[in-house]
Coordinates of C-alpha atoms and ligand atoms in Angstrom, one line a residue:
X1 CA 5.4 -27.0 -8.0
X2 CA 8.5 -26.6 -9.4
X3 CA 11.0 -29.8 -9.8
X4 CA 13.9 -27.8 -8.2
X5 CA 11.9 -25.5 -5.6
X6 CA 13.2 -26.4 -2.4
X7 CA 12.8 -24.2 0.7
X8 CA 14.9 -26.7 2.7
X9 CA 17.3 -23.6 4.7
X10 CA 14.3 -21.2 5.0
X11 CA 12.6 -24.1 6.9
X12 CA 15.7 -25.4 8.8
X13 CA 15.7 -21.3 9.5
X14 CA 12.3 -20.3 10.5
X15 CA 13.1 -23.7 13.4
X16 CA 16.1 -20.9 14.4
X17 CA 14.2 -18.1 14.0
X18 CA 11.3 -19.0 16.0
X19 CA 13.5 -19.2 19.2
X20 CA 14.0 -15.6 19.2
X21 CA 11.2 -13.7 17.7
X22 CA 7.9 -14.4 17.6
X23 CA 6.9 -16.6 14.9
X24 CA 10.0 -16.3 13.1
X25 CA 9.9 -13.1 11.8
X26 CA 9.6 -9.5 12.2
X27 CA 6.7 -8.4 11.4
X28 CA 3.7 -10.3 11.5
X29 CA 2.6 -10.5 8.0
X30 CA 6.0 -11.8 7.0
X31 CA 4.9 -15.1 8.4
X32 CA 3.7 -17.3 5.8
X33 CA 3.9 -20.7 8.2
X34 CA 6.3 -23.0 9.2
X35 CA 6.6 -24.3 5.2
X36 CA 6.7 -21.3 3.6
X37 CA 7.6 -18.8 4.8
X38 CA 10.5 -16.7 2.5
X39 CA 14.0 -15.3 3.8
X40 CA 15.5 -13.4 1.5
X41 CA 19.6 -13.4 0.7
X42 CA 19.4 -10.2 -1.6
X43 CA 17.9 -8.3 -4.0
X44 CA 18.3 -6.0 -7.1
X45 CA 16.5 -4.4 -9.7
X46 CA 13.1 -6.6 -10.3
X47 CA 14.5 -9.7 -8.5
X48 CA 14.9 -11.2 -5.5
X49 CA 16.6 -14.4 -4.3
X50 CA 16.0 -16.3 -0.9
X51 CA 18.6 -17.7 0.9
X52 CA 18.2 -21.4 -0.6
X53 CA 19.4 -19.4 -3.7
X54 CA 15.6 -18.9 -5.5
X55 CA 16.1 -16.1 -7.9
X56 CA 12.2 -14.3 -8.1
X57 CA 10.7 -12.0 -10.5
X58 CA 9.4 -9.9 -7.5
X59 CA 5.6 -8.5 -8.1
X60 CA 5.3 -7.1 -4.1
X61 CA 8.9 -4.9 -4.5
X62 CA 9.0 -4.6 -0.4
X63 CA 4.5 -3.8 -0.7
X64 CA 6.1 -0.9 -2.3
X65 CA 8.6 0.8 -1.4
X66 CA 11.2 -0.2 -4.6
X67 CA 9.5 2.1 -7.2
X68 CA 13.1 2.0 -9.0
X69 CA 14.2 -1.0 -8.8
X70 CA 15.9 -2.9 -4.8
X71 CA 19.3 -1.1 -4.6
X72 CA 19.3 1.5 -7.3
X73 CA 22.9 2.5 -8.1
X74 CA 21.8 6.0 -7.9
X75 CA 19.9 6.1 -4.4
X76 CA 22.6 4.2 -3.3
X77 CA 25.1 7.0 -3.3
X78 CA 23.0 9.6 -2.4
X79 CA 22.5 7.8 0.2
X80 CA 26.4 6.9 1.0
X81 CA 26.5 11.2 0.6
X82 CA 23.8 11.2 3.3
X83 CA 26.0 9.1 5.7
X84 CA 28.4 11.6 6.1
X85 CA 25.9 14.2 8.4
X86 CA 27.2 11.4 10.4
X87 CA 23.5 10.1 11.5
X88 CA 20.7 12.4 13.8
X89 CA 22.2 15.0 15.0
X90 CA 19.2 16.2 17.2
X91 CA 19.5 19.1 14.5
X92 CA 18.3 19.6 11.6
X93 CA 19.8 19.2 8.0
X94 CA 19.1 21.8 4.6
X95 CA 18.5 18.5 2.6
X96 CA 14.7 18.4 4.6
X97 CA 13.7 21.3 3.0
X98 CA 14.7 20.4 -0.6
X99 CA 13.0 17.2 -0.1
X100 CA 9.8 19.5 0.9
X101 CA 10.7 22.1 -1.7
X102 CA 10.5 18.8 -4.4
X103 CA 6.9 17.2 -2.7
X104 CA 5.1 20.7 -3.0
X105 CA 6.5 20.7 -6.4
X106 CA 4.4 17.5 -7.1
X107 CA 1.4 17.5 -5.3
X108 CA -0.4 20.7 -5.6
X109 CA -2.1 20.5 -1.9
X110 CA 1.0 20.4 -0.6
X111 CA 2.4 23.7 1.0
X112 CA 4.3 22.5 4.6
X113 CA 5.8 19.0 4.8
X114 CA 6.7 17.1 7.8
X115 CA 8.9 13.9 8.2
X116 CA 9.3 10.5 9.8
X117 CA 10.3 7.0 9.2
X118 CA 7.4 4.8 8.2
X119 CA 3.7 5.4 7.3
X120 CA 2.2 4.2 10.2
X121 CA 4.0 7.0 12.5
X122 CA 3.2 9.2 9.6
X123 CA -0.6 8.6 9.9
X124 CA -0.4 8.2 13.3
X125 CA 0.6 12.4 13.4
X126 CA -1.8 12.8 10.1
X127 CA -4.8 12.0 12.7
X128 CA -3.1 14.0 15.9
X129 CA -2.8 17.3 13.7
X130 CA -6.4 16.3 12.5
X131 CA -8.0 16.5 15.8
X132 CA -6.2 19.5 16.6
X133 CA -7.3 21.5 13.9
X134 CA -10.4 21.0 14.2
X135 CA -11.1 20.5 18.3
X136 CA -12.5 17.3 17.3
X137 CA -11.8 13.2 18.0
X138 CA -13.4 11.1 15.5
X139 CA -12.8 9.8 12.5
X140 CA -13.9 8.4 9.6
X141 CA -12.9 5.4 8.0
X142 CA -13.4 3.2 4.6
X143 CA -13.5 0.0 5.1
X144 CA -11.2 -2.1 4.0
X145 CA -8.2 0.3 3.9
X146 CA -5.6 -0.1 5.9
X147 CA -3.0 2.9 7.6
X148 CA -0.3 0.9 9.4
X149 CA -0.3 -0.6 13.4
X150 CA -1.6 1.7 15.6
X151 CA -4.7 1.2 18.1
X152 CA -6.5 4.3 16.0
X153 CA -6.7 2.3 12.9
X154 CA -6.3 -1.4 13.7
X155 CA -10.0 -2.1 13.0
X156 CA -11.8 -4.2 11.2
X157 CA -15.0 -4.5 9.8
X158 CA -17.9 -6.4 10.1
X159 CA -20.7 -6.2 7.0
X160 CA -24.4 -6.6 7.1
X161 CA -27.0 -4.8 5.8
X162 CA -30.6 -4.4 7.7
X163 CA -33.7 -4.8 7.1
X164 CA -34.1 -1.2 5.1
X165 CA -31.4 -2.3 2.7
X166 CA -28.3 0.2 3.7
X167 CA -25.0 -1.3 4.1
X168 CA -24.8 -1.5 8.2
X169 CA -20.7 -2.0 9.1
X170 CA -19.9 -2.8 12.4
X171 CA -16.4 -2.9 13.9
X172 CA -13.9 -5.2 15.8
X173 CA -10.2 -4.4 17.1
X174 CA -8.0 -5.7 14.5
X175 CA -5.8 -8.1 16.5
X176 CA -5.9 -8.7 20.1
X177 CA -4.7 -5.7 22.8
X178 CA -6.7 -2.4 20.8
X179 CA -8.5 -0.8 23.8
X180 CA -12.2 -1.4 23.0
X181 CA -12.5 2.5 24.4
X182 CA -11.6 4.3 21.7
X183 CA -14.3 2.1 19.5
X184 CA -16.8 5.4 19.5
X185 CA -14.1 7.3 17.7
X186 CA -14.3 5.3 14.8
X187 CA -16.9 5.4 12.0
X188 CA -16.2 3.1 9.1
X189 CA -18.2 3.5 5.6
X190 CA -18.1 1.4 2.3
X191 CA -16.5 2.9 -0.3
X192 CA -18.1 4.5 -2.7
X193 CA -20.7 5.0 -1.2
X194 CA -21.4 9.1 -0.5
X195 CA -24.9 8.7 0.8
X196 CA -23.2 6.5 3.7
X197 CA -20.9 9.1 4.4
X198 CA -23.6 11.7 4.4
X199 CA -25.3 10.1 6.9
X200 CA -22.3 9.4 9.5
X201 CA -21.6 13.2 8.8
X202 CA -25.3 14.3 9.4
X203 CA -25.2 12.1 12.9
X204 CA -21.5 13.0 13.5
X205 CA -19.9 15.8 11.9
X206 CA -19.5 18.1 14.7
X207 CA -17.3 15.1 16.6
X208 CA -15.6 14.1 13.3
X209 CA -11.6 15.5 12.8
X210 CA -10.8 13.9 9.8
X211 CA -12.0 11.7 7.2
X212 CA -9.3 9.5 6.2
X213 CA -8.7 7.5 2.6
X214 CA -7.5 5.2 1.0
X215 CA -8.6 6.8 -2.0
X216 CA -7.1 3.3 -4.6
X217 CA -7.3 0.9 -1.9
X218 CA -3.5 -0.5 -1.6
X219 CA -4.1 -3.4 0.9
X220 CA -7.7 -4.7 -0.8
X221 CA -6.5 -5.0 -4.2
X222 CA -6.8 -1.4 -5.1
X223 CA -10.1 -1.2 -5.0
X224 CA -10.3 2.3 -6.1
X225 CA -12.8 5.5 -5.6
X226 CA -14.3 6.7 -8.9
X227 CA -13.7 10.5 -9.8
X228 CA -17.6 11.0 -8.6
X229 CA -17.4 10.0 -5.2
X230 CA -14.2 11.8 -4.7
X231 CA -15.2 15.0 -5.9
X232 CA -18.5 14.4 -3.3
X233 CA -16.1 13.5 0.0
X234 CA -14.4 16.7 -1.0
X235 CA -17.5 18.7 -0.7
X236 CA -19.1 17.0 2.3
X237 CA -15.6 17.4 4.1
X238 CA -16.2 21.4 3.7
X239 CA -19.6 21.2 4.4
X240 CA -19.1 19.6 7.3
X241 CA -15.7 21.3 8.5
X242 CA -14.0 18.1 8.1
X243 CA -10.2 17.5 7.2
X244 CA -10.2 15.7 4.0
X245 CA -7.0 13.0 4.6
X246 CA -5.4 11.0 2.2
X247 CA -3.5 8.3 2.8
X248 CA -0.5 7.8 -0.2
X249 CA 1.6 5.8 2.1
X250 CA 1.0 3.2 -1.2
X251 CA 0.0 5.6 -4.2
X252 CA 2.3 8.5 -3.1
X253 CA 4.7 9.3 -6.5
X254 CA 3.6 6.0 -7.9
X255 CA 0.0 6.3 -9.3
X256 CA 1.2 9.2 -10.3
X257 CA 3.8 12.3 -9.9
X258 CA 1.1 14.4 -7.7
X259 CA -0.2 11.3 -6.6
X260 CA -3.5 9.5 -6.9
X261 CA -4.7 13.4 -5.8
X262 CA -3.4 14.6 -9.2
X263 CA -5.0 11.0 -11.2
X264 CA -8.9 12.6 -9.5
X265 CA -8.6 15.9 -10.1
X266 CA -9.5 16.3 -6.7
X267 CA -7.0 18.3 -3.1
X268 CA -6.5 16.5 0.0
X269 CA -6.5 19.1 3.3
X270 CA -3.5 16.1 4.6
X271 CA -1.7 13.4 2.8
X272 CA 0.4 11.4 4.0
X273 CA 3.6 10.0 1.9
X274 CA 6.2 6.5 2.5
X275 CA 6.9 3.6 0.7
X276 CA 8.0 5.0 -3.2
X277 CA 9.3 8.2 -2.1
X278 CA 12.2 6.7 -0.9
X279 CA 12.9 4.0 -2.9
X280 CA 13.3 1.2 0.4
X281 CA 14.7 3.8 2.7
X282 CA 12.3 4.3 6.1
X283 CA 11.0 7.7 5.6
X284 CA 7.6 9.0 5.8
X285 CA 5.6 12.7 4.8
X286 CA 2.6 14.0 6.3
X287 CA 2.2 17.0 4.4
X288 CA -0.4 19.5 3.8
X289 CA -2.4 23.0 3.7
X290 CA -0.8 25.8 5.7
X291 CA -3.6 27.1 7.7
X292 CA -3.4 23.2 9.0
X293 CA -0.2 21.9 9.1
X294 CA 1.2 24.9 10.7
X295 CA -1.2 24.0 14.5
X296 CA 2.2 21.1 14.4
X297 CA 4.4 23.7 17.1
X298 CA 5.1 24.3 20.0
X299 CA 1.9 24.2 22.4
X300 CA 0.0 22.3 18.6
X301 CA 0.1 18.9 17.5
X302 CA 3.1 17.0 18.9
X303 CA 5.2 15.4 15.9
X304 CA 8.9 14.7 15.3
X305 CA 11.4 11.9 16.7
X306 CA 15.0 11.1 17.3
X307 CA 15.0 9.6 13.4
X308 CA 13.0 11.8 11.8
X309 CA 14.5 13.6 9.1
X310 CA 17.1 10.5 9.3
X311 CA 19.7 12.3 6.9
X312 CA 20.5 9.0 5.1
X313 CA 17.4 8.6 4.2
X314 CA 16.6 12.1 3.1
X315 CA 19.1 12.0 0.7
X316 CA 17.8 8.8 -1.0
X317 CA 14.5 10.6 -0.8
X318 CA 15.7 13.8 -2.6
X319 CA 17.2 11.8 -5.1
X320 CA 14.4 8.8 -5.2
X321 CA 11.7 12.4 -6.2
X322 CA 14.1 13.6 -8.8
X323 CA 14.4 10.4 -10.5
X324 CA 10.9 10.2 -10.2
X325 CA 9.6 14.0 -10.9
X326 CA 11.8 14.5 -14.1
X327 CA 12.4 10.8 -15.6
X328 CA 10.4 9.0 -17.8
X329 CA 10.2 6.1 -15.1
X330 CA 6.7 6.5 -14.1
X331 CA 5.5 6.1 -17.6
X332 CA 7.1 3.1 -17.5
X333 CA 6.4 1.5 -14.7
X334 CA 2.4 2.0 -15.6
X335 CA 3.4 0.7 -19.6
X336 CA 4.9 -2.4 -18.2
X337 CA 1.9 -2.5 -15.4
X338 CA -0.9 -2.7 -18.3
X339 CA 1.2 -5.0 -20.3
X340 CA 1.5 -7.4 -17.5
X341 CA -2.2 -6.9 -17.6
X342 CA -2.4 -7.6 -21.1
X343 CA -0.8 -10.6 -21.3
X344 CA -2.1 -12.3 -18.2
X345 CA -5.8 -11.4 -19.7
X346 CA -5.3 -12.9 -22.7
X347 CA -4.3 -16.2 -20.9
X348 CA -7.0 -16.3 -18.7
X349 CA -9.5 -15.9 -21.6
X350 CA -8.0 -17.7 -23.6
X351 CA -8.7 -20.2 -20.7
X352 CA -12.8 -18.6 -20.7
X353 CA -11.9 -17.4 -17.2
X354 CA -13.9 -14.1 -16.1
X355 CA -11.6 -11.5 -15.0
X356 CA -11.5 -8.0 -13.9
X357 CA -8.6 -6.0 -12.9
X358 CA -8.3 -2.8 -10.8
X359 CA -6.4 0.3 -9.3
X360 CA -3.9 1.5 -11.5
X361 CA -1.7 -0.3 -13.7
X362 CA 1.2 0.3 -11.6
X363 CA -0.4 -1.5 -8.3
X364 CA -2.8 -3.5 -9.9
X365 CA -5.6 -6.6 -8.6
X366 CA -6.7 -9.3 -9.9
X367 CA -10.9 -9.8 -9.0
X368 CA -12.3 -13.1 -10.6
X369 CA -16.4 -11.3 -11.0
X370 CA -17.1 -9.6 -13.5
X371 CA -17.8 -5.9 -12.9
X372 CA -15.0 -3.9 -11.8
X373 CA -14.9 -3.8 -7.4
X374 CA -16.9 -1.3 -5.4
X375 CA -15.8 -1.3 -2.5
X376 CA -14.5 -4.5 0.0
X377 CA -17.5 -6.5 -0.2
X378 CA -17.1 -6.7 -3.9
X379 CA -13.3 -8.9 -3.1
X380 CA -15.5 -11.1 -0.2
X381 CA -17.6 -12.4 -2.5
X382 CA -14.6 -12.8 -5.3
X383 CA -13.4 -15.8 -6.2
X384 CA -10.5 -14.9 -4.5
X385 CA -9.8 -18.7 -3.7
X386 CA -8.6 -18.8 -6.9
X387 CA -6.0 -16.0 -6.5
X388 CA -4.7 -18.3 -3.3
X389 CA -4.0 -21.6 -6.0
X390 CA -2.1 -19.0 -8.5
X391 CA 0.0 -17.4 -5.7
X392 CA 1.4 -21.0 -4.7
X393 CA 1.8 -21.9 -7.3
X394 CA 3.4 -18.7 -9.3
X395 CA 5.6 -18.4 -6.2
X396 CA 7.0 -22.3 -6.8
X397 CA 7.8 -21.4 -9.9
X398 CA 10.3 -17.6 -9.1
X399 CA 6.7 -15.1 -9.4
X400 CA 6.4 -13.4 -6.3
X401 CA 3.1 -12.4 -5.6
X402 CA 1.7 -11.7 -2.0
X403 CA -0.1 -15.1 -1.5
X404 CA -3.0 -12.5 -0.1
X405 CA -5.0 -11.6 -2.8
X406 CA -5.5 -8.3 -1.0
X407 CA -2.1 -7.1 -2.1
X408 CA -1.6 -5.6 -5.5
X409 CA 1.2 -6.1 -8.1
X410 CA 3.7 -4.1 -7.8
X411 CA 5.4 -2.7 -11.1
X412 CA 8.7 -1.0 -10.8
X413 CA 10.8 0.8 -12.8
X414 CA 13.4 -2.2 -13.0
X415 CA 11.0 -4.6 -14.7
X416 CA 11.9 -5.3 -18.2
X417 CA 11.0 -7.2 -21.0
X418 CA 12.6 -10.4 -19.6
X419 CA 10.1 -10.5 -16.5
X420 CA 7.7 -9.9 -18.4
X421 CA 8.5 -12.4 -20.5
X422 CA 9.0 -15.1 -18.0
X423 CA 6.1 -13.9 -16.3
X424 CA 4.0 -14.2 -18.6
X425 CA 5.2 -18.2 -19.8
X426 CA 5.4 -19.0 -15.7
X427 CA 1.9 -17.9 -15.5
X428 CA 0.8 -19.4 -18.4
X429 CA 2.2 -22.9 -16.9
X430 CA 0.4 -22.1 -13.8
X431 CA -2.6 -21.6 -14.8
X432 CA -3.3 -24.5 -16.9
X433 CA -1.8 -26.6 -13.5
X434 CA -4.3 -24.9 -11.4
X435 CA -7.0 -25.7 -13.6
X436 CA -6.1 -29.4 -13.9
X437 CA -6.1 -30.1 -10.4
X438 CA -9.2 -27.9 -9.5
X439 CA -10.9 -30.4 -12.6
X440 CA -9.4 -33.2 -10.9
X441 CA -10.7 -32.0 -6.6
Ligands
PLP501 C1 -2.1 3.2 2.7 C2 -0.8 2.7 4.0 N1 -1.2 3.6 5.4 C3 -0.5 3.5 6.2 C4 0.6 2.0 5.7 C5 1.5 1.5 6.9 O1 3.0 2.0 6.5 P1 3.8 1.3 7.4 O2 4.1 -0.2 7.3 O3 5.5 2.0 6.7 O4 4.0 2.1 8.9 C6 0.4 1.7 4.5 C7 0.9 0.5 4.6 O5 1.7 -1.0 3.8 C8 -0.4 1.8 4.0 O6 -0.4 0.9 2.3

């Protein structure tokens, strides 16, 4: 551990916080244990400071939102303009059209857009929309996908193989309180296994409203769908009259201007966007083909809410999307991500450590295995303990990565040469220390 690294103030605050907040935090993913839970003081650009004054180069950037860097002056200025509206008035504003028009210009599959506050809310509304459009009740989910904190998607898979060698996925509620009665509505399939999807659609197609998919598993190391697979998913959805629902909460406006759909050359029927679209301001979008989206209407599928289309968030999104659309921010991010991967790969290869990268250079996963992972099982079977050891040491040296190897390394347009040099220098120190300690144990 770094000599000067201390979390004494975070540790003391944790003791106080847990008296008022379950496990001392507001989102359970932020709880890293009594000794390691961090509390933020402030963040700017690609750097974050905790309440002990420790400075970090941040590769979590809030799980993806701060695509231009924390506290981007241009976006914050726009948000201050948005405040002049006076808050949500329970009426619409002109800005809603501006942001919707921008999204439709960037993502070819989009005709109509509705806004919400979080990824969870948008996906929840999207599933309702798919059910309303098709008149069917259930949905397909991809093993290792994450779609937010609501009962219809809080299911995790248990992986086994049948005697004939087919993958057999069972599902369990993720955590307590998820009604088991919903189990029959969810059909899990592994990524990149088109036969598994075909079997499910053949058996249950007439009950399935949507195939809900993160084309790059942003919560499972960035494991990516292969282009052929996603083309075949598109065809199967068409064949069975199922809505292809791409959850682009993490990939949207990050991996390409038109999201992962542009990268793969496939159009979704409906999509959800969040994170990168507001550079940290709370906003999400449900967007898609007119025929489906227009089911949202009086007497049709419900969508909305008191804070939906909040003028501050919309103003921030309007500016963020303008910058992502009209400048080379995404090219800079991808180039930094590539150099980060190359630098880390060089250090790992010098030590003879087999590894591969998955996902996109702007949100990549590091796997200690010899072939690019194709499904969640490949993460389960990889040496993620080496990642875990490196991550803990990197954090204490001021390189903030997620302790859980399933969270990709996120890059922002504010990551610069100083960040890269510092990251690679510290990675080398940490790698040596981790390998020494593994050799001794
Ligand atoms: C792909 C995906 N969908 C949905 C969500 C839920 O978004 P939120 O945390 O804003 O509710 C997330 C969050 O990480 C996500 O990665």
